[in-house]
Coordinates of C-alpha atoms in Angstrom, one line a residue:
Chain A
M10 CA 22.1 -21.8 -8.1
K11 CA 20.6 -18.8 -7.9
S12 CA 21.3 -16.9 -4.6
S13 CA 18.2 -16.5 -2.4
N14 CA 19.0 -12.8 -0.9
P15 CA 16.2 -10.2 -1.7
F16 CA 18.8 -8.0 -3.3
A17 CA 21.0 -10.0 -5.4
L18 CA 22.4 -8.9 -8.7
W19 CA 20.6 -11.4 -11.0
R20 CA 17.2 -9.8 -9.4
W21 CA 18.8 -6.6 -10.6
E22 CA 19.3 -7.5 -13.8
K23 CA 16.4 -9.0 -14.2
M24 CA 14.4 -5.8 -13.1
F25 CA 16.5 -3.5 -15.4
G26 CA 15.5 -5.8 -18.4
E27 CA 11.8 -4.8 -17.7
W28 CA 12.2 -1.1 -17.5
Q29 CA 10.2 0.1 -19.8
M30 CA 7.7 -0.9 -17.7
F31 CA 9.2 1.5 -14.8
G32 CA 9.6 4.4 -16.8
E33 CA 5.9 4.1 -17.8
G34 CA 4.6 4.8 -14.6
F35 CA 7.6 7.1 -13.7
L36 CA 6.3 9.5 -16.7
R37 CA 2.4 8.3 -15.6
T38 CA 3.4 9.6 -12.5
I39 CA 4.7 12.7 -13.8
E40 CA 1.9 13.8 -15.9
V41 CA -1.0 13.1 -13.3
A42 CA 1.4 15.4 -10.8
A43 CA 1.5 17.9 -13.2
L44 CA -1.8 17.8 -14.0
A45 CA -3.2 17.7 -10.3
L46 CA -1.0 20.8 -9.6
I47 CA -2.2 23.1 -11.9
L48 CA -5.6 22.3 -10.7
A49 CA -4.5 23.1 -7.1
L50 CA -2.9 25.5 -7.7
V51 CA -6.1 26.9 -9.7
L52 CA -8.4 25.8 -7.0
G53 CA -5.8 27.0 -4.4
I54 CA -5.6 30.7 -5.4
I55 CA -9.7 30.8 -6.6
F56 CA -10.8 29.5 -2.8
G57 CA -7.8 31.6 -0.7
V58 CA -8.6 34.5 -2.5
I59 CA -12.3 34.3 -1.9
S60 CA -11.7 32.9 2.1
T61 CA -10.4 36.7 2.2
S62 CA -13.4 38.4 1.0
N63 CA -15.7 40.9 2.8
N64 CA -18.9 38.5 1.5
K65 CA -20.0 36.1 4.1
V66 CA -21.2 33.2 1.6
M67 CA -18.0 33.4 -0.2
R68 CA -16.5 33.0 2.8
G69 CA -18.1 30.5 4.1
I70 CA -18.5 28.2 0.7
A71 CA -14.6 28.8 1.0
R72 CA -14.2 27.2 4.3
V73 CA -16.5 24.3 3.8
Y74 CA -14.2 23.1 0.5
V75 CA -10.9 23.6 2.5
E76 CA -12.6 21.7 5.9
F77 CA -13.7 19.1 4.1
F78 CA -11.1 17.9 1.9
Q79 CA -8.5 18.7 4.4
N80 CA -10.0 16.6 7.1
T81 CA -11.1 13.3 5.5
P82 CA -8.2 10.9 3.9
L83 CA -7.4 11.2 0.4
V84 CA -7.8 7.1 0.0
I85 CA -11.7 7.3 0.8
Q86 CA -12.2 10.7 -1.9
V87 CA -10.7 8.8 -4.5
F88 CA -12.5 5.4 -3.7
F89 CA -15.1 7.6 -3.4
M90 CA -14.4 8.6 -7.3
Y91 CA -13.8 5.0 -8.7
N92 CA -16.3 3.2 -7.0
G93 CA -19.1 5.4 -5.7
L94 CA -19.6 7.3 -8.6
A95 CA -19.0 4.2 -11.1
I96 CA -22.1 2.6 -9.1
A97 CA -24.1 6.1 -9.6
G98 CA -23.3 5.5 -13.2
L99 CA -20.7 8.2 -13.6
R100 CA -17.5 6.4 -15.0
L101 CA -14.4 8.2 -14.7
S102 CA -11.0 7.1 -15.8
V103 CA -7.9 6.1 -13.2
F104 CA -6.4 9.1 -15.0
M105 CA -8.8 11.3 -14.4
I106 CA -9.3 10.3 -10.9
G107 CA -5.7 11.0 -10.4
V108 CA -5.8 14.1 -11.4
L109 CA -9.0 15.3 -9.7
G110 CA -8.4 13.6 -6.2
V111 CA -5.3 14.6 -5.9
G112 CA -5.8 18.0 -6.9
I113 CA -9.1 18.8 -5.4
Y114 CA -7.4 17.3 -2.4
H115 CA -4.5 19.1 -2.3
G116 CA -6.3 22.5 -3.5
A117 CA -7.8 23.1 -0.2
Y118 CA -4.3 22.9 1.3
V119 CA -2.8 25.3 -1.5
S120 CA -6.0 27.4 -0.5
E121 CA -4.9 27.8 3.0
V122 CA -1.1 29.0 1.8
V123 CA -2.4 31.2 -0.1
K124 CA -5.0 32.2 2.6
T125 CA -2.1 33.1 5.1
G126 CA -0.1 34.8 2.4
I127 CA -2.9 37.2 1.7
T128 CA -3.2 38.2 5.5
S129 CA 0.0 38.4 5.9
I130 CA -0.1 41.8 3.2
S131 CA -0.6 44.6 5.2
V132 CA -4.6 46.2 5.0
G133 CA -2.8 49.4 4.0
Q134 CA -2.2 47.9 0.9
V135 CA -5.7 47.5 -0.2
E136 CA -6.8 50.8 1.2
A137 CA -4.5 52.6 -0.7
A138 CA -5.0 50.9 -4.1
K139 CA -8.5 51.1 -3.4
S140 CA -8.1 55.0 -3.1
Q141 CA -6.1 54.7 -6.6
G142 CA -9.8 53.4 -7.8
F143 CA -8.4 49.4 -8.3
T144 CA -11.1 46.8 -8.3
Y145 CA -11.1 43.9 -6.2
I146 CA -10.2 42.0 -9.3
Q147 CA -7.3 44.6 -9.9
Y148 CA -6.0 44.9 -6.9
M149 CA -6.1 41.5 -6.1
R150 CA -3.9 40.4 -9.8
Y151 CA -1.4 43.8 -9.6
I152 CA -0.9 44.4 -5.8
I153 CA -1.4 41.5 -3.8
L154 CA -0.7 38.2 -5.1
P155 CA 2.6 39.3 -6.4
Q156 CA 3.8 40.4 -2.9
T157 CA 2.3 37.1 -1.6
I158 CA 4.2 34.7 -4.3
K159 CA 7.2 35.1 -2.4
I160 CA 6.0 34.4 0.7
I161 CA 4.4 31.6 -0.4
L162 CA 7.1 29.8 -2.3
P163 CA 8.2 27.4 0.1
P164 CA 5.3 25.9 1.3
L165 CA 3.5 25.7 -2.1
T166 CA 6.9 23.7 -3.0
N167 CA 6.3 21.9 0.1
Q168 CA 2.9 21.3 -1.2
A169 CA 3.8 20.2 -4.4
V170 CA 6.0 17.3 -3.2
N171 CA 3.7 16.2 -1.2
L172 CA 1.0 16.2 -4.0
I173 CA 3.7 13.7 -6.3
K174 CA 3.8 11.6 -3.6
N175 CA 0.2 11.4 -2.6
T176 CA -0.3 10.5 -6.5
S177 CA 0.8 6.6 -5.2
V178 CA -2.7 6.8 -3.8
L179 CA -3.2 5.5 -7.7
A180 CA -1.7 2.3 -7.1
M181 CA -5.1 1.3 -4.8
I182 CA -6.9 1.8 -8.3
S183 CA -4.7 0.4 -10.8
G184 CA -3.6 3.3 -11.8
F185 CA -0.6 2.4 -13.7
D186 CA 1.5 4.5 -11.8
L187 CA 5.0 4.3 -10.6
M188 CA 3.6 2.9 -7.1
Y189 CA 1.3 0.6 -9.2
M190 CA 4.3 -0.9 -11.6
A191 CA 6.6 -1.4 -9.1
D192 CA 4.5 -3.5 -7.1
S193 CA 3.1 -5.5 -10.0
W194 CA 6.3 -6.3 -10.9
A195 CA 7.5 -7.1 -7.9
S196 CA 4.4 -9.4 -7.2
S197 CA 4.4 -11.3 -10.4
S198 CA 8.4 -11.8 -10.2
L199 CA 8.6 -11.9 -6.4
D200 CA 11.4 -9.1 -6.7
Y201 CA 10.5 -7.2 -3.8
G202 CA 14.0 -5.8 -2.7
P203 CA 15.2 -4.2 -6.3
S204 CA 11.8 -3.3 -7.4
Y205 CA 10.8 -1.0 -4.7
V206 CA 14.2 0.6 -4.0
F207 CA 14.4 1.6 -7.8
A208 CA 10.9 3.0 -7.4
G209 CA 11.6 5.0 -4.2
F210 CA 14.9 6.3 -5.6
L211 CA 13.0 7.5 -8.9
Y212 CA 10.2 9.1 -6.4
F213 CA 12.9 10.5 -4.3
M214 CA 14.3 12.4 -7.8
L215 CA 11.7 14.3 -8.1
C216 CA 10.9 15.5 -4.5
F217 CA 14.4 15.6 -3.1
P218 CA 15.4 18.7 -5.7
L219 CA 12.2 20.5 -4.9
A220 CA 12.4 20.0 -1.1
T221 CA 15.5 21.3 -1.1
W222 CA 15.1 24.2 -3.2
A223 CA 12.4 24.8 -0.6
R224 CA 14.3 25.0 2.4
K225 CA 17.1 26.6 1.2
Y226 CA 14.9 29.4 -0.4
E227 CA 13.2 29.9 3.3
E228 CA 16.5 30.0 4.8
R229 CA 17.5 33.0 2.8
L230 CA 14.4 34.7 3.0
K231 CA 14.5 34.5 6.7
R232 CA 18.4 35.5 6.6
Q233 CA 17.5 38.7 4.7
D234 CA 14.6 39.6 7.0
T235 CA 16.7 39.9 10.0
A236 CA 20.6 41.0 8.2
R237 CA 21.8 44.4 9.5
I238 CA 22.4 46.8 7.2
P239 CA 25.9 47.9 7.5
F240 CA 26.1 51.5 8.8
E241 CA 28.3 53.5 6.3
P242 CA 29.0 56.9 7.1
S243 CA 27.7 59.3 4.3
E244 CA 31.1 61.4 2.9
E245 CA 29.3 64.5 4.2
A246 CA 29.8 63.3 7.6
V247 CA 33.1 62.3 7.5
T248 CA 34.1 65.3 5.7
C249 CA 32.8 67.6 8.5
Chain B
M299 CA -34.1 6.6 2.8
L300 CA -34.8 5.4 6.3
D301 CA -34.9 1.7 4.8
V302 CA -31.4 2.5 3.5
F303 CA -30.9 3.7 6.8
M304 CA -31.7 0.6 8.5
N305 CA -30.0 -1.6 5.9
V306 CA -26.9 -0.1 6.9
F307 CA -27.0 0.4 10.4
T308 CA -27.5 -3.4 11.5
P309 CA -25.5 -4.1 15.0
S310 CA -23.3 -6.4 13.1
N311 CA -22.2 -3.7 11.0
V312 CA -21.8 -0.9 14.0
E313 CA -20.0 -3.4 16.2
F314 CA -17.5 -4.2 13.0
L315 CA -17.5 -0.4 11.9
A316 CA -16.4 0.3 15.8
K317 CA -13.8 -2.4 16.1
G318 CA -12.2 -0.7 12.8
M319 CA -12.6 3.0 14.5
V320 CA -11.0 1.4 17.6
L321 CA -8.0 0.0 16.0
T322 CA -7.6 3.2 13.6
L323 CA -7.0 5.7 17.2
T324 CA -5.2 3.1 18.4
L325 CA -3.0 3.1 15.7
S326 CA -2.8 7.0 15.6
V327 CA -1.9 7.3 18.9
S328 CA 0.7 4.5 19.0
V329 CA 2.8 5.9 16.1
V330 CA 2.4 9.6 17.0
I331 CA 3.6 8.9 20.7
I332 CA 6.4 6.9 19.0
S333 CA 6.9 9.0 16.1
I334 CA 7.1 12.1 18.4
I335 CA 10.0 10.0 20.8
F336 CA 11.8 8.7 18.0
G337 CA 11.7 12.1 16.0
T338 CA 12.8 14.3 18.7
I339 CA 16.0 12.3 18.8
L340 CA 16.3 12.8 14.8
A341 CA 16.2 16.6 15.2
L342 CA 18.6 16.8 18.0
L343 CA 21.3 14.5 16.1
R344 CA 20.8 16.5 13.1
T345 CA 20.9 19.8 14.8
Y346 CA 24.0 19.7 17.3
E347 CA 26.0 16.6 15.7
K348 CA 27.3 17.4 12.2
R349 CA 29.4 14.2 12.4
V350 CA 28.5 10.7 11.7
F351 CA 25.3 10.5 13.4
G352 CA 23.9 14.0 12.2
K353 CA 24.4 12.9 8.5
L354 CA 22.9 9.4 9.2
A355 CA 19.9 11.5 10.8
G356 CA 19.8 13.7 7.8
F357 CA 20.0 11.0 5.4
Y358 CA 17.4 9.2 7.0
I359 CA 15.1 12.5 7.0
E360 CA 15.8 13.0 3.0
M361 CA 14.8 9.2 2.8
F362 CA 11.5 9.2 4.4
R363 CA 10.4 12.7 3.2
N364 CA 10.7 12.2 -0.3
T365 CA 9.1 8.8 -0.7
P366 CA 6.0 8.4 -0.5
L367 CA 4.0 6.4 2.4
L368 CA 2.2 3.6 0.5
L369 CA 6.0 2.4 -0.7
W370 CA 7.4 2.4 2.7
I371 CA 3.6 0.6 3.9
L372 CA 4.5 -2.4 0.8
V373 CA 8.2 -2.4 1.7
C374 CA 7.1 -2.8 5.7
C375 CA 4.4 -5.8 5.4
F376 CA 6.2 -7.8 2.4
M377 CA 9.8 -7.8 3.0
I378 CA 10.1 -7.9 7.1
P379 CA 9.2 -11.5 8.3
Y380 CA 8.4 -10.7 11.7
G381 CA 5.4 -9.7 13.6
T382 CA 1.7 -9.3 12.5
I383 CA 0.5 -7.4 9.9
V384 CA -0.8 -4.5 12.2
I385 CA 2.8 -4.4 13.8
R386 CA 4.2 -4.2 10.3
G387 CA 2.0 -1.3 9.1
G388 CA 2.5 0.6 12.1
L389 CA 6.2 0.3 11.8
A390 CA 6.2 1.8 8.4
L391 CA 4.1 4.8 9.0
T392 CA 6.0 5.3 12.2
L393 CA 9.2 5.5 10.5
Y394 CA 7.5 7.9 7.9
T395 CA 5.7 10.2 10.6
S396 CA 9.0 10.2 12.2
A397 CA 10.7 11.9 9.9
V398 CA 8.5 14.4 9.4
I399 CA 8.3 15.4 13.0
A400 CA 11.9 15.3 13.3
E401 CA 11.5 18.6 10.6
I402 CA 9.3 20.1 12.7
V403 CA 11.0 19.9 15.9
R404 CA 14.0 21.1 14.3
G405 CA 12.4 23.7 13.4
G406 CA 11.4 24.6 16.7
L407 CA 15.1 23.9 17.5
N408 CA 16.6 26.6 15.7
S409 CA 13.6 29.1 16.8
V410 CA 15.9 28.4 20.4
A411 CA 18.1 31.4 21.4
E412 CA 22.0 30.4 21.2
G413 CA 22.5 32.2 24.5
Q414 CA 20.3 29.9 26.0
F415 CA 23.2 27.1 26.0
E416 CA 25.8 29.7 27.3
A417 CA 23.6 30.6 30.2
A418 CA 23.0 27.0 31.2
K419 CA 26.7 26.0 30.9
S420 CA 27.6 28.5 32.9
Q421 CA 24.8 27.8 35.5
G422 CA 26.8 24.2 35.4
F423 CA 24.2 22.5 33.3
T424 CA 25.2 19.6 31.6
L425 CA 24.7 19.3 27.5
I426 CA 22.2 16.3 28.1
Q427 CA 20.3 18.5 31.1
T428 CA 19.9 21.5 28.9
L429 CA 18.2 20.1 26.3
I430 CA 15.8 18.3 28.7
L431 CA 15.2 20.6 30.7
I432 CA 15.9 24.3 29.1
V433 CA 16.1 23.9 25.2
L434 CA 13.3 20.9 24.0
P435 CA 10.5 22.7 26.5
Q436 CA 10.8 26.0 24.7
C437 CA 11.1 24.3 21.6
F438 CA 8.1 21.9 22.1
K439 CA 6.3 25.4 23.4
S440 CA 6.5 27.0 20.0
I441 CA 5.6 23.6 17.5
I442 CA 2.6 22.5 19.5
P443 CA 0.4 23.9 16.4
S444 CA 2.6 22.2 13.8
L445 CA 2.5 18.9 15.8
L446 CA -1.5 18.9 15.7
S447 CA -1.8 18.9 11.9
Q448 CA 0.6 16.6 12.0
V449 CA -1.4 14.2 14.3
I450 CA -4.3 14.8 12.2
T451 CA -2.1 14.0 8.9
T452 CA -1.6 10.6 10.6
V453 CA -4.8 10.0 11.6
K454 CA -5.6 10.6 7.6
D455 CA -2.4 8.5 6.8
T456 CA -3.3 5.5 8.7
S457 CA -6.4 5.0 5.7
F458 CA -3.3 3.9 3.6
L459 CA -3.0 0.9 5.5
Q460 CA -5.9 -0.5 4.0
V461 CA -3.9 -1.5 1.0
V462 CA -2.8 -4.3 3.1
A463 CA -6.0 -5.4 5.0
I464 CA -5.3 -3.8 7.7
P465 CA -9.0 -3.7 9.7
E466 CA -9.0 0.2 10.3
Y467 CA -11.8 2.2 9.6
T468 CA -11.4 2.7 5.9
R469 CA -11.1 -1.1 5.1
S470 CA -13.9 -2.5 7.5
G471 CA -15.9 0.2 5.5
F472 CA -15.1 -1.3 2.5
V473 CA -15.7 -4.9 3.4
V474 CA -18.9 -3.8 4.8
M475 CA -19.7 -2.0 1.2
G476 CA -18.9 -5.1 -0.5
R477 CA -22.6 -6.3 0.9
Y478 CA -24.4 -3.6 -0.8
T479 CA -24.8 -2.9 -4.5
T480 CA -27.7 0.1 -4.6
T481 CA -26.3 3.4 -5.1
P482 CA -28.0 5.2 -1.6
E483 CA -26.5 2.4 0.8
V484 CA -23.0 2.6 -1.2
F485 CA -23.0 6.5 -0.5
M486 CA -24.3 6.1 2.8
I487 CA -20.9 4.1 3.9
F488 CA -19.1 6.6 2.3
A489 CA -20.5 9.5 4.0
L490 CA -19.9 7.0 7.5
L491 CA -16.2 6.5 6.3
A492 CA -16.1 10.6 5.6
I493 CA -18.0 11.6 8.4
G494 CA -15.8 9.5 11.2
Y495 CA -12.3 10.9 10.1
F496 CA -14.3 13.9 9.6
V497 CA -15.1 14.4 13.3
I498 CA -11.5 13.4 14.9
C499 CA -9.8 15.4 12.5
F500 CA -11.8 18.6 12.6
S501 CA -12.0 18.5 16.3
L502 CA -8.1 18.4 16.4
S503 CA -8.0 21.5 13.6
C504 CA -10.2 23.6 16.2
V505 CA -7.9 23.2 19.2
V506 CA -5.0 24.1 16.5
R507 CA -7.0 27.2 15.7
G508 CA -7.8 27.9 19.2
Y509 CA -4.0 27.4 20.4
Q510 CA -3.0 29.8 17.6
K511 CA -5.6 32.4 18.8
R512 CA -4.3 32.0 22.1
S513 CA -1.3 32.5 21.4
E514 CA -1.5 35.2 19.5
I515 CA -3.6 37.0 21.8
A516 CA -1.0 36.8 24.6
R517 CA 1.7 37.9 22.2

């Protein structure tokens, strides 16, 4: 007689017998997350830079992009790509929907992060660069963006964590990602317990190192900013 | 265009969607209120109690912050035998949001100066009094913008609950959509869904920005 405990040992054995399924889903999640992250970074940097420009139209475009995607749920955006566009005749693969949907959604958040980073660099830097004949693209590329990286790295990493978690939205449109695989294994074998625990563990392994690194890095930055420079009398002062 | 409009905006559809919106708002408000209370307790434990309970709070926060919300929705809705589906879904959202809010509150607590504790102690305040009367008010004042942003995220997150057929706004929209087959009609319902969330979230984000501007000027 098998135990009916939802976490009984035999359920775990059965699940690990099918570990390839979870492996496949895990791989799919990593692929989607990596490509979506690249897309989000590209969009985020472009729109973040645009939103600090002097051109009103450009700023308006960036603003519309950010406000639209930040203030509507990812679920609706993804279902629009899956159902809406399909009805209109444009069929995208679920993989593409994952990359585009999650990438564009998080691009809006990255754009806000980049914008904050750029505005935190003093105006004097821009003026100095301009006086030396740097063009807009040049001073963004060589002067401003490199300085912002230090400031925006922690919030960017947190965005990456959220992005990885949000790829689970693919499970709703049968995207064969980790969450989908875990859920379909759970409902076909009725071993909900082990399946969800294992999926959670895999997500945790992806996200926890990133989140912890971001926190430690931010704490170190704060300490550096508030660190006191120890007073060391110069040799002259001592000998006098 | 007009006939599409007339087709979609029938009284029964509007009533159905309005009901969904009410459920979305009820869920969001209750989840946010409970999460702020629970999250504050977690943050206090993690910041000021470094032994068993602090460790447990830390474990809880890291566990929920590093796993997807969808996982917890599925866990709560399929593995808890008690309560209605709405309560179970709300529970999942509350457990998840509490962990996020706990981290926000912790950031606020860290910004309260150490000296406040010593000053309060010298005046004879007990620890509980110090926390409630002195530390938490200062903490919450500094984190209002991040808290409001989290409210926006929570309103959007309720749309994940559609996966377990909880009839909130997104789900109602999808149910209505099932009856239509032409592109303009389906697009109009998608637009209606997006606009519904946009109005709520955008007005909240305007409040956040207004507050930030005001506090910048005050500084």
